[in-house]
């Protein structure tokens, strides 16, 4: 495990790699705590404590200063009496004992004994001298709330360079307004309306009130404002069918499939020409805002729409075998498009800025105040897992949470009313090292995309999410950027596992073998889920693999500092690919999608030919 670091208030940063009681008098303090980070260089410490010299006297002076500073934060040969928050536990080091205190409600101090006993204690505890004890506060630095308020956390604005890219020629079918939210979108033409603006500034980042239902509207906006837009059907290379409904209700029904296809053939009679369709059919794009219960026309199997590409914000729906189960044997290409993030440029993504070395970005903020954060509610398919996470976060001073989040439906009027929710959630993500992303009503969530783009390492609990966005990056890119923790590992044998946590794979899938290569520590986990084992057998195997629940903070603390830095670089690599930019001036999700559609002609023909669905 890599070394940890903590800033004792006003005294700089120390590093110990998990010292035991026998080492405590002459070592530095090892742990990552709110308001500090393990990668802070030694030169950030006070000059007396970091001045390194070839002379013995200078080295001795530095050691003396370090010891004095250490004693003002952690007390050697001193214990505390009374104020027990809960029963004592066995820990490997005083640093582990302090971390336990940090995630116990009411714990203000700890005492660690030479025999490994760890006592979590309240403010009512009193100090006493004992050569076999080490004691100290839950945090050497300020508590998270105070640290977050005081730290200079604003990210600098660094504009993304326009690359002069020239994409494919685009064509938009001029469908009547009734095909878009039953006419309600007719007046939504400005960037603020489409993307959920005007944006608010959160720690130096422009945050938009964008939700999942805005995605088709954003794609439509980008096509209409593209410099590559054409009205010439013959020169066009990608064709958008701008039909969508944010929710299938009596007030906003999906477009009638027969009406839609009849109108399209009236607008473009070439759709009846088999030769033209064979060439241009795969270049058409249908889109839907929802993860499941998509509009009927998305499932049209007849030519010419059999060949068209599809996108929506989730391919998993409620299927236990994930994206492959959704698209298996379908005659068309269906990509999972990213949920709209709260960031749309034109600056570099927060993920890129947070991964940059401080030497290259002098305005970069101080380390993350929170080790991890959770935003959301306790409901959904993985409701029990969410409740476990909320409970641990609520009692953990190292966790930031936002639980007051209203449901969104995509109405234009919602933009201004949702700013507070989006701003609070974004603030937590920008101040956290890890962001937990449990399944909700469906297997993935918008919060996952926000975490990636904002530079907070997502903690993934469902294996179906490990290979989703195939049009934008592969499973290995994703593995470099996220932390995978199986749901069963947190719940143990007694915890009810969700349909996703015990889900299997498509029988012909090569994904399990690929995931075992990317996550070798969970090889037995993936083997336990192999088809055709029934769910009862899979759940029993998972209970045997994970008999006892583990706390999330213990798992996060075990992640080496070097691995955290690597994952932040991984986020910086994939984050721009998930952004829906305000225009086509830099590489983003829309540009990548268009590139895939143009390149997929042979694959689309193969899918249509091999599918048994007619």
mmCIF file with all atom_site columns, C-alpha atoms in Angstrom, residues 381-386 388 487-502 539 543:
data_model
loop_
_atom_site.group_PDB
_atom_site.id
_atom_site.type_symbol
_atom_site.label_atom_id
_atom_site.label_alt_id
_atom_site.label_comp_id
_atom_site.label_asym_id
_atom_site.label_entity_id
_atom_site.label_seq_id
_atom_site.pdbx_PDB_ins_code
_atom_site.Cartn_x
_atom_site.Cartn_y
_atom_site.Cartn_z
_atom_site.occupancy
_atom_site.B_iso_or_equiv
_atom_site.pdbx_formal_charge
_atom_site.auth_seq_id
_atom_site.auth_comp_id
_atom_site.auth_asym_id
_atom_site.auth_atom_id
_atom_site.pdbx_PDB_model_num
ATOM 1  C CA . UNK A 1 381 ? -33.512 -1.444  -7.224  1.00 0.00 ? 381 UNK A CA 1
ATOM 2  C CA . UNK A 1 382 ? -30.397 -1.304  -5.016  1.00 0.00 ? 382 UNK A CA 1
ATOM 3  C CA . UNK A 1 383 ? -32.244 0.465   -2.208  1.00 0.00 ? 383 UNK A CA 1
ATOM 4  C CA . UNK A 1 384 ? -30.640 -1.600  0.557   1.00 0.00 ? 384 UNK A CA 1
ATOM 5  C CA . UNK A 1 385 ? -27.142 -0.795  -0.705  1.00 0.00 ? 385 UNK A CA 1
ATOM 6  C CA . UNK A 1 386 ? -28.063 2.882   -0.844  1.00 0.00 ? 386 UNK A CA 1
ATOM 7  C CA . UNK A 1 388 ? -26.051 1.190   3.871   1.00 0.00 ? 388 UNK A CA 1
ATOM 8  C CA . UNK A 1 487 ? -22.300 -4.797  -4.009  1.00 0.00 ? 487 UNK A CA 1
ATOM 9  C CA . UNK A 1 488 ? -22.053 -8.085  -2.098  1.00 0.00 ? 488 UNK A CA 1
ATOM 10 C CA . UNK A 1 489 ? -18.735 -7.018  -0.578  1.00 0.00 ? 489 UNK A CA 1
ATOM 11 C CA . UNK A 1 490 ? -20.432 -4.192  1.329   1.00 0.00 ? 490 UNK A CA 1
ATOM 12 C CA . UNK A 1 491 ? -23.576 -6.121  2.242   1.00 0.00 ? 491 UNK A CA 1
ATOM 13 C CA . UNK A 1 492 ? -22.128 -9.480  3.296   1.00 0.00 ? 492 UNK A CA 1
ATOM 14 C CA . UNK A 1 493 ? -24.085 -12.729 3.500   1.00 0.00 ? 493 UNK A CA 1
ATOM 15 C CA . UNK A 1 494 ? -27.087 -11.216 5.299   1.00 0.00 ? 494 UNK A CA 1
ATOM 16 C CA . UNK A 1 495 ? -27.623 -8.256  3.000   1.00 0.00 ? 495 UNK A CA 1
ATOM 17 C CA . UNK A 1 496 ? -30.278 -8.554  0.267   1.00 0.00 ? 496 UNK A CA 1
ATOM 18 C CA . UNK A 1 497 ? -28.406 -8.223  -3.029  1.00 0.00 ? 497 UNK A CA 1
ATOM 19 C CA . UNK A 1 498 ? -30.124 -6.369  -5.875  1.00 0.00 ? 498 UNK A CA 1
ATOM 20 C CA . UNK A 1 499 ? -30.979 -7.898  -9.242  1.00 0.00 ? 499 UNK A CA 1
ATOM 21 C CA . UNK A 1 500 ? -27.930 -6.110  -10.606 1.00 0.00 ? 500 UNK A CA 1
ATOM 22 C CA . UNK A 1 501 ? -25.546 -7.210  -7.868  1.00 0.00 ? 501 UNK A CA 1
ATOM 23 C CA . UNK A 1 502 ? -26.238 -10.877 -8.642  1.00 0.00 ? 502 UNK A CA 1
ATOM 24 C CA . UNK A 1 539 ? -26.498 -15.440 -4.601  1.00 0.00 ? 539 UNK A CA 1
ATOM 25 C CA . UNK A 1 543 ? -22.541 -15.037 0.181   1.00 0.00 ? 543 UNK A CA 1
#
